[in-house]
PDB file of C-alpha atoms and ligand atoms in Angstrom:
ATOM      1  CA  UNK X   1     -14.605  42.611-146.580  1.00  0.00           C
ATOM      2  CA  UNK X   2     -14.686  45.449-143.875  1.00  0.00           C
ATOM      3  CA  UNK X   3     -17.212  45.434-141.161  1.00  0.00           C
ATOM      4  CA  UNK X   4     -19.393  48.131-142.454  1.00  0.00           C
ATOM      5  CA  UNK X   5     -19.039  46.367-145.830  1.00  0.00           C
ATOM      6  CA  UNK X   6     -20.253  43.147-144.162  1.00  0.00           C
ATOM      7  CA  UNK X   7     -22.953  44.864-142.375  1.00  0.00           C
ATOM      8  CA  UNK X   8     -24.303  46.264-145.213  1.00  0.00           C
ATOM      9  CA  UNK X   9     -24.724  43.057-146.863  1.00  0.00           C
ATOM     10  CA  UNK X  10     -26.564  41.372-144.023  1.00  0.00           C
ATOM     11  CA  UNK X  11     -29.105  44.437-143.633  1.00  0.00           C
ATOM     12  CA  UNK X  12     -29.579  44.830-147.180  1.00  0.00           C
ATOM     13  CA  UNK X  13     -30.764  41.147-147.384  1.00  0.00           C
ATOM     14  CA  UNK X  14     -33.149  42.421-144.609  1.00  0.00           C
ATOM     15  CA  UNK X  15     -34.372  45.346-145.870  1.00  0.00           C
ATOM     16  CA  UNK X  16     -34.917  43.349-149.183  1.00  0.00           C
ATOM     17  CA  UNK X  17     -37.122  40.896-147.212  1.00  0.00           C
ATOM     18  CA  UNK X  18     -38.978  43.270-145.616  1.00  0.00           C
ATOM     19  CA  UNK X  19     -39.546  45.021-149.233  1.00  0.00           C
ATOM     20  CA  UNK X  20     -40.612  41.721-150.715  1.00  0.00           C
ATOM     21  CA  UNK X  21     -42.626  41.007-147.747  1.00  0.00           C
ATOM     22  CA  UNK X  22     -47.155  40.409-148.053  1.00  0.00           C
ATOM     23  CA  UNK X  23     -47.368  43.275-145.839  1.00  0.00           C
ATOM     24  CA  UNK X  24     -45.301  45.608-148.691  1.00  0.00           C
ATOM     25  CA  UNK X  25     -48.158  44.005-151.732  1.00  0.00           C
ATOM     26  CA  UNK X  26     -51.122  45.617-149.479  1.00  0.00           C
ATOM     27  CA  UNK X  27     -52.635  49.013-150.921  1.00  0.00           C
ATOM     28  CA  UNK X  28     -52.986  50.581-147.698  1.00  0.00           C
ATOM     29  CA  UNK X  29     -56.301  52.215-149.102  1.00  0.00           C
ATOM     30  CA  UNK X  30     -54.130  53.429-152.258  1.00  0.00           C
ATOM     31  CA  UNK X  31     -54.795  52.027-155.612  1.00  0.00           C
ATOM     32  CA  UNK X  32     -51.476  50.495-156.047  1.00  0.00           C
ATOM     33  CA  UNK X  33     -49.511  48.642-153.675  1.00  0.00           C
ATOM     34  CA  UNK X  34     -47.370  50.252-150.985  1.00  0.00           C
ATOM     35  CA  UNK X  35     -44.134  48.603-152.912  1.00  0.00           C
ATOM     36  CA  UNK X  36     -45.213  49.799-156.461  1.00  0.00           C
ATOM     37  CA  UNK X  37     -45.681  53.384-154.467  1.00  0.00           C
ATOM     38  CA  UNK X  38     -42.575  53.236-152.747  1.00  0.00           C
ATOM     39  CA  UNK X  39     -40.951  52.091-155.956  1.00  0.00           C
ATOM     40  CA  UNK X  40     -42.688  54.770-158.187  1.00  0.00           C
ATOM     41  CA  UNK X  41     -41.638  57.654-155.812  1.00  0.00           C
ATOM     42  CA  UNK X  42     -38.005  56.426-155.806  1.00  0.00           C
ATOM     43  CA  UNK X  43     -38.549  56.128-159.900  1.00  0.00           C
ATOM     44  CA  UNK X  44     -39.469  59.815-159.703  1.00  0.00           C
ATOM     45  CA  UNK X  45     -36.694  60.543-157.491  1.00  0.00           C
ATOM     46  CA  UNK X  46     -34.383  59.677-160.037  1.00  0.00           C
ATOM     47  CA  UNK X  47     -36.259  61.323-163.538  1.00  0.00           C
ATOM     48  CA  UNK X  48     -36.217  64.099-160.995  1.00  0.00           C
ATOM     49  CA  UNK X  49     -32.016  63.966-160.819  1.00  0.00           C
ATOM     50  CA  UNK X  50     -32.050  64.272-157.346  1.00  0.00           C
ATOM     51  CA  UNK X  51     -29.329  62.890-154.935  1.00  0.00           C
ATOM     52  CA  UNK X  52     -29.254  59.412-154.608  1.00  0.00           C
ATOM     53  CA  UNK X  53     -29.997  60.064-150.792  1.00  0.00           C
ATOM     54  CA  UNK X  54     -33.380  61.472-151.968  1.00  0.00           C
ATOM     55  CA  UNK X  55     -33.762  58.141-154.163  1.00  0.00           C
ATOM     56  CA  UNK X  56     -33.542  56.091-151.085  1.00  0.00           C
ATOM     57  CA  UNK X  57     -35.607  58.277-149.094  1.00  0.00           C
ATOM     58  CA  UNK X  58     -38.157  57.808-151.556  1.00  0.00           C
ATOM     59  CA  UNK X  59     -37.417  54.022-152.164  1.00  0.00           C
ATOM     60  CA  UNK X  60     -38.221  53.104-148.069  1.00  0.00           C
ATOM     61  CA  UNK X  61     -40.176  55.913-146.432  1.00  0.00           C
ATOM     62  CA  UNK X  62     -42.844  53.696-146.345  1.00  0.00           C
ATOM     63  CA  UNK X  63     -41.583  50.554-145.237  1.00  0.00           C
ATOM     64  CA  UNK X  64     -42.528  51.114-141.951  1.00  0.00           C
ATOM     65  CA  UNK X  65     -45.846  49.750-142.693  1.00  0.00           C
ATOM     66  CA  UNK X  66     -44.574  46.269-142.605  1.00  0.00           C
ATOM     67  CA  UNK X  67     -43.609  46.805-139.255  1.00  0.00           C
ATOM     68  CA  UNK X  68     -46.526  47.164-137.279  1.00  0.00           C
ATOM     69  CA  UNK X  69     -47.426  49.219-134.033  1.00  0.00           C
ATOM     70  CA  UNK X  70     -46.071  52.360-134.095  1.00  0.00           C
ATOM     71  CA  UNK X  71     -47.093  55.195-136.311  1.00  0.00           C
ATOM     72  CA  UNK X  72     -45.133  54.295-140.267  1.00  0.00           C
ATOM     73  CA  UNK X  73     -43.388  57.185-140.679  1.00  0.00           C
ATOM     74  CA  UNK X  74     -41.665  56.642-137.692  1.00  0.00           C
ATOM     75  CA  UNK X  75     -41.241  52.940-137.521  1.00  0.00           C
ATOM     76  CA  UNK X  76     -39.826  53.689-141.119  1.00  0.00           C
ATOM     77  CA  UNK X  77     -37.312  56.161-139.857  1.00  0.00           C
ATOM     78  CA  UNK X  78     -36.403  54.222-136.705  1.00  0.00           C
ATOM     79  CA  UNK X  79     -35.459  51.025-138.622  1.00  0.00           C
ATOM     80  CA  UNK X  80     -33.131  52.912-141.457  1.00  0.00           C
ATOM     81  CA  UNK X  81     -31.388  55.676-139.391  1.00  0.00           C
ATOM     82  CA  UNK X  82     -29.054  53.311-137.664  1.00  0.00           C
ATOM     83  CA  UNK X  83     -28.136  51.962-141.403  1.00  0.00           C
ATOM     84  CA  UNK X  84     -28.402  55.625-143.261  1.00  0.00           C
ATOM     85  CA  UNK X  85     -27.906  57.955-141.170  1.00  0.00           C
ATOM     86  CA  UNK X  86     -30.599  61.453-140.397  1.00  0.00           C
ATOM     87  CA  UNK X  87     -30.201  62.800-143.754  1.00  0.00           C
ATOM     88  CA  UNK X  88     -32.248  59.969-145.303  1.00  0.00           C
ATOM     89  CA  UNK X  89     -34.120  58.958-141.777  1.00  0.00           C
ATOM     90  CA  UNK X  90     -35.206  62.397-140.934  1.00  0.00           C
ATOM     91  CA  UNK X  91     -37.617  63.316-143.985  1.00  0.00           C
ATOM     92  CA  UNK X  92     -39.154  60.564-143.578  1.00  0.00           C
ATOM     93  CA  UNK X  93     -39.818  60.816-140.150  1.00  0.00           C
ATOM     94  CA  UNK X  94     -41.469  63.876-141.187  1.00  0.00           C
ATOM     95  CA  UNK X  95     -43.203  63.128-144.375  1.00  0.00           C
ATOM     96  CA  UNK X  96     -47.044  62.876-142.723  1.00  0.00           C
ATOM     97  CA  UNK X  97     -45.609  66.347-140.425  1.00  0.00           C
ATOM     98  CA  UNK X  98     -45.424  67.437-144.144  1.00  0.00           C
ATOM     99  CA  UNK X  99     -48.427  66.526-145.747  1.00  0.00           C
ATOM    100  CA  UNK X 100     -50.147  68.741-142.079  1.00  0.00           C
ATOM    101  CA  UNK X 101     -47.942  71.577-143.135  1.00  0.00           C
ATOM    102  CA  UNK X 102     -49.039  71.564-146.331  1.00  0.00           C
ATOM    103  CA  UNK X 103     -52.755  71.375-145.756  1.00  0.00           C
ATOM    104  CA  UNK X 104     -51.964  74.093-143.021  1.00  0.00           C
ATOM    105  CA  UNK X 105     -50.360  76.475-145.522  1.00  0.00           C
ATOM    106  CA  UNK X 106     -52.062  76.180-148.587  1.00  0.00           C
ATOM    107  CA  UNK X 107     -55.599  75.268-148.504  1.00  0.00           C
ATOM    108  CA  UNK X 108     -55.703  73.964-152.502  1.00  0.00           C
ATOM    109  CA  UNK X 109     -53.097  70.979-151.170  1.00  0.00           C
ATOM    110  CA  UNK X 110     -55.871  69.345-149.568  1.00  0.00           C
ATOM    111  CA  UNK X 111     -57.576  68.778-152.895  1.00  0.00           C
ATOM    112  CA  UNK X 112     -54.269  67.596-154.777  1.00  0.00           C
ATOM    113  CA  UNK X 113     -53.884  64.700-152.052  1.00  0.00           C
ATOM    114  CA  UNK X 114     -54.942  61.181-152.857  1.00  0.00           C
ATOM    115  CA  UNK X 115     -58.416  60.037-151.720  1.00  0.00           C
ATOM    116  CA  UNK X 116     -56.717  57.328-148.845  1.00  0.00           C
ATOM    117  CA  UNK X 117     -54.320  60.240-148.150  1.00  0.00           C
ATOM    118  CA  UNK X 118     -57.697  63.180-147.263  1.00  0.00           C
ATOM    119  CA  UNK X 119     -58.769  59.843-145.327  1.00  0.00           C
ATOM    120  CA  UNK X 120     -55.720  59.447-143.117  1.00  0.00           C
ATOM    121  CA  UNK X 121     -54.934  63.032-142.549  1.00  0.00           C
ATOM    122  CA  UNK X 122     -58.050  63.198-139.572  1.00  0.00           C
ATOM    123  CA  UNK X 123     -56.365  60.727-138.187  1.00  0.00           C
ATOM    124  CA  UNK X 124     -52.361  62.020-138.342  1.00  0.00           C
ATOM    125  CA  UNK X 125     -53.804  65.168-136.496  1.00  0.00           C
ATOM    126  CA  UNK X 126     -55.360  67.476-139.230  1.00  0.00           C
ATOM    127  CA  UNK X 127     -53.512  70.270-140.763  1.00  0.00           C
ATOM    128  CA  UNK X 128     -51.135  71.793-138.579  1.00  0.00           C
ATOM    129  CA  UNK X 129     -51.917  75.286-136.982  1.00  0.00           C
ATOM    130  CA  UNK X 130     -49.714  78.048-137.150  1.00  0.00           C
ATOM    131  CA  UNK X 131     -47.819  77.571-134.506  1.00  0.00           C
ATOM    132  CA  UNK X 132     -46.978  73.846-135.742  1.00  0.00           C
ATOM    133  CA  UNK X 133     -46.081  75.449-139.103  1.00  0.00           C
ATOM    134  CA  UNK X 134     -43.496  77.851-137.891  1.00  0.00           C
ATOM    135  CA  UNK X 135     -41.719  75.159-136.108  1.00  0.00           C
ATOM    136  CA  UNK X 136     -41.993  72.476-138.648  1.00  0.00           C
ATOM    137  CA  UNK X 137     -40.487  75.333-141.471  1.00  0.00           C
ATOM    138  CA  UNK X 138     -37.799  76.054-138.692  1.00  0.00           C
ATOM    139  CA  UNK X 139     -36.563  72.080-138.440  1.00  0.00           C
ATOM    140  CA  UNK X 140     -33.201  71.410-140.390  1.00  0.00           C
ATOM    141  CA  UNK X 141     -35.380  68.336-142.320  1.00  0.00           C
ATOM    142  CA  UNK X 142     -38.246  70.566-143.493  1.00  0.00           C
ATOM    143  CA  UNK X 143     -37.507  71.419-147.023  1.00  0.00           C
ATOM    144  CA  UNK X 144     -36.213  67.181-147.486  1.00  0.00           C
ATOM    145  CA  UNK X 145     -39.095  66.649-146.174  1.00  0.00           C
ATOM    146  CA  UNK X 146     -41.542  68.465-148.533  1.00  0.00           C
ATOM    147  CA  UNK X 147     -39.523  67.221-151.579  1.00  0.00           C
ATOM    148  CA  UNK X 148     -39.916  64.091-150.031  1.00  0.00           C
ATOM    149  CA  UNK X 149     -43.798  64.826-149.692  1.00  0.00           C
ATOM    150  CA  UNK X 150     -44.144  65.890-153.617  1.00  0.00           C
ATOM    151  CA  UNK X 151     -42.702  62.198-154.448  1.00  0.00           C
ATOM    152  CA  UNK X 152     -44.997  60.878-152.024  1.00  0.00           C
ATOM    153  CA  UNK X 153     -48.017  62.158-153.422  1.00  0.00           C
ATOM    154  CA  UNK X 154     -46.464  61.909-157.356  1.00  0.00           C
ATOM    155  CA  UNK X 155     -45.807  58.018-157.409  1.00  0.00           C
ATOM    156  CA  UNK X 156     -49.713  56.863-156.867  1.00  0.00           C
ATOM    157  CA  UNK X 157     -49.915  56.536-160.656  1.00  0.00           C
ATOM    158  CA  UNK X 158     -51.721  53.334-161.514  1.00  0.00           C
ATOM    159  CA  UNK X 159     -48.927  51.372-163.963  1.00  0.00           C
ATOM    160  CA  UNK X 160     -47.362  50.421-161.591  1.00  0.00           C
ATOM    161  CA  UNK X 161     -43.555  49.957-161.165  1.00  0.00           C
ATOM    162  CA  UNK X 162     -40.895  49.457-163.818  1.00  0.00           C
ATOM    163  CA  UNK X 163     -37.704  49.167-161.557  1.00  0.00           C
ATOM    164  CA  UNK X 164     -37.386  46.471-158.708  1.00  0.00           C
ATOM    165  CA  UNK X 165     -35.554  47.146-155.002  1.00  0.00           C
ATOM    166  CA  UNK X 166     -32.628  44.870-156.686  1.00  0.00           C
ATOM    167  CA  UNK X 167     -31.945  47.733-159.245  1.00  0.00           C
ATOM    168  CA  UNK X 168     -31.604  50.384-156.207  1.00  0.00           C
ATOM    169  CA  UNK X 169     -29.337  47.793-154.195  1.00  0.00           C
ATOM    170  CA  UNK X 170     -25.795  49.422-155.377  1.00  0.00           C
ATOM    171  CA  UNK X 171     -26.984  52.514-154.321  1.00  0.00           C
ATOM    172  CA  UNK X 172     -28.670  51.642-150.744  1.00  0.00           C
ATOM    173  CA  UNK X 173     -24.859  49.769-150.035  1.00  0.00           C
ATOM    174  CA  UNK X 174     -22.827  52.920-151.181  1.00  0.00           C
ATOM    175  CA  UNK X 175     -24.989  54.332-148.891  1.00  0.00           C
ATOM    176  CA  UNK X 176     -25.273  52.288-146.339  1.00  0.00           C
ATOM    177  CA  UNK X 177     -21.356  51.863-145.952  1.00  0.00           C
ATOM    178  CA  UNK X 178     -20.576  55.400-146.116  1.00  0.00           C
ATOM    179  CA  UNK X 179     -22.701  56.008-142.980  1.00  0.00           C
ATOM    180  CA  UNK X 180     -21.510  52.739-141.142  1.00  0.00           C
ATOM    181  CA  UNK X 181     -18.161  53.573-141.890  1.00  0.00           C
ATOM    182  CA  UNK X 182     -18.234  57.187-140.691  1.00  0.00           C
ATOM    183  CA  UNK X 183     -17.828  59.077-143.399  1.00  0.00           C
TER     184      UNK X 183
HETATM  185 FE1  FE2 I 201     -46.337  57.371-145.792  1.00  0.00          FE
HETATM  186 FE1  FE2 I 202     -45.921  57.089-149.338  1.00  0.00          FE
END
């Protein structure tokens, strides 16, 4: 086995832990559980045919949860963009920066959002104001971002998950090994 093949084993055995973890069975104020939700979105992300770097986006933005201080979205991002690289770190770093840009653009989004999700927004700093919204349509993650965001807010359906982080495992590794290794 190559190093970056070795490494991915040992961190996907992590990130599998941390997936199966109490922390990833709590609803967070959802309906479902944060690891149904996570799974759902990356369920969508696939019925969707988007790239598999969008799948695993999808399948861990909210893992940061399980981690503790920090704001998620950013513990999320911190933990996986040493193993994935920006393009699957970086939206969702921004996915709450979304959900304000969205509220701060169009008004109706605010309505469409999930009752824990209205709840948390006071708190992740309102919508954003204009000026926010110029430079958060300006980053290079933006647009990842948002399609990130429409996952996010898609995979709160109540019945719950029919795929398992096992069945995304060959994926996260290709993944995973094609960053470590450079390419
Ligand atoms: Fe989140
Ligand atoms: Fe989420």
């Amino acid at each position: 086995m190559t190093a970056p093949e070795q490494r991915a084993t040992q961190e996907l055995a992590s990130l599998a832990a941390l997936f199966d973890s109490p922390a990833m069975a709590e609803p967070y104020g959802e309906e479902i559980s944060i690891r149904d939700h996570m799974l759902q979105c990356a369920e969508l992300a696939v019925a969707r045919r988007l790239d598999d770097a969008v799948v695993a986006s999808a399948l861990l933005h909210d893992i940061g949860w399980a981690l503790g201080e920090t704001a998620h979205e950013h513990a999320s991002a911190d933990l996986l963009e040493p193993l994935f690289g920006p393009r699957i770190a970086e939206p969702i770093r921004q996915h709450v920066a979304a959900k304000r840009y969205l509220v701060g653009t169009r008004p109706e989004y605010h309505a469409l959002l999930s009752e824990a999700s209205r709840h948390t927004l006071a708190r992740q700093g309102g919508p954003m104001s204009a000026t926010e919204c110029a430079a958060f349509a300006a980053a290079p993650a933006s647009a990842a971002a948002l399609e990130l965001r429409s996952l996010d807010d898609a995979g709160k359906n109540l019945h719950g998950a029919t795929t398992g982080f096992p069945d995304y495992a060959p994926l996260l590794r290709r993944l995973m090994i094609a960053h470590l290794s450079g390419a």
